[in-house]
Amino acid sequence: MGRSMTIQFCAVLLLPVAFLLFAGSSQVVAQLELGYYSKTCPNVEAIVRAEMEKIISAAPSLAGPLLRLHFHDCFVRGCDASVLLNTTAANVAEMDAIPNRSLRGFGSVERVKAKLEAACPNTVSCADVLTLMARDAVVLAKGPFWPVALGRRDGRVSTATEAADQLPPAYGDIPLLTKIFASKGLDSKDLVVLSGGHTLGTAHCQSYAGRLYNFSSAYNADPSLDTEYADRLRTRCRSIDDKATLSEMDPGSYKTFDTSYYRHVAKRRGLFQSDAALLTDAATRDYVERIATGKFDDVFFKDFSESMIKMGNVGVITGVDGEIRKKCYIVN
């Protein structure tokens, strides 16, 4: 690890503990702690980080999917690793809900969890593993570091219908998106900041093809989409039935965590309707346009860190509730 990366990872030692818990005042959030595993698994973060370095070094494109996996977990039942549970004969799990069928990175989570089970059996929850992996994925993609409070427990329930109902859709407008975020204790600033996570990763054609073909009776393509960009997307995504084609959410920079996503959105080149929606609200538009100047990267990095801490605290299970799964894809 280079000197600059070491400084980023060690920066937590210089941050006041109050910063860690600024996002929540509930008793549940307060039960999450820095150094939660200091006695039971003192090297937990080093083990996760070392394995993540190997994973991202071999497949840099996995940074986005691992961040997305954490996001999709926290928006359904809170950050309880329910998105990692397999479907069974008696139950269709979250991972098989339509919005989740394109999720990737499950094997990487199992790989990291296996390392922790070897070092500290029955100790570290899959929910904590996923939260740490998402943070490290961002750092290894040249993004910000933030301290992660630990002590989450794993849930035992995972249903596809809940995922379909609770995840923010790619077609969402501001009223719908702010309502969904508010239901998780997140505000409109968190919405525009966490949308910046689209700087990493790719998306399947089906998630945005509706903007390119037969958008409405008046428009073939979504009028909020830059026409030149729409023409370029059509050369890749040739039909709304295309299930295989991938497009970069942040063209030219999809493996690097930076602010170029906002420059694309400001030019009406956001891939999703939910990206374009950020320009329809005064507060979110002002934020997009400010960060798009390229003069406030440090502001965005700080804001993203704070919003990720808030999101990572959503609906957590602590104490004696839930369980510590031995394998993340199945309850004990």
PDB file of C-alpha atoms in Angstrom, residues 47 112-125 324-327:
ATOM      1  CA  ILE A  47      -8.245  -8.429   7.272  1.00  0.00           C
ATOM      2  CA  VAL A 112     -13.897 -11.809   2.857  1.00  0.00           C
ATOM      3  CA  LYS A 113     -16.287 -13.446   5.331  1.00  0.00           C
ATOM      4  CA  ALA A 114     -14.377 -16.749   5.036  1.00  0.00           C
ATOM      5  CA  LYS A 115     -11.137 -14.958   5.948  1.00  0.00           C
ATOM      6  CA  LEU A 116     -12.783 -13.497   9.028  1.00  0.00           C
ATOM      7  CA  GLU A 117     -14.317 -16.814  10.035  1.00  0.00           C
ATOM      8  CA  ALA A 118     -10.860 -18.386   9.883  1.00  0.00           C
ATOM      9  CA  ALA A 119      -9.406 -15.643  12.080  1.00  0.00           C
ATOM     10  CA  CYS A 120     -12.369 -15.004  14.410  1.00  0.00           C
ATOM     11  CA  PRO A 121     -15.082 -17.684  14.183  1.00  0.00           C
ATOM     12  CA  ASN A 122     -18.709 -16.683  14.797  1.00  0.00           C
ATOM     13  CA  THR A 123     -17.756 -13.104  15.597  1.00  0.00           C
ATOM     14  CA  VAL A 124     -18.089 -10.578  12.751  1.00  0.00           C
ATOM     15  CA  SER A 125     -21.490 -10.097  11.143  1.00  0.00           C
ATOM     16  CA  ILE A 324     -23.937 -13.632  13.338  1.00  0.00           C
ATOM     17  CA  ARG A 325     -24.122 -15.759  10.198  1.00  0.00           C
ATOM     18  CA  LYS A 326     -21.323 -18.193   9.508  1.00  0.00           C
ATOM     19  CA  LYS A 327     -22.025 -17.943   5.789  1.00  0.00           C
TER      20      LYS A 327
END
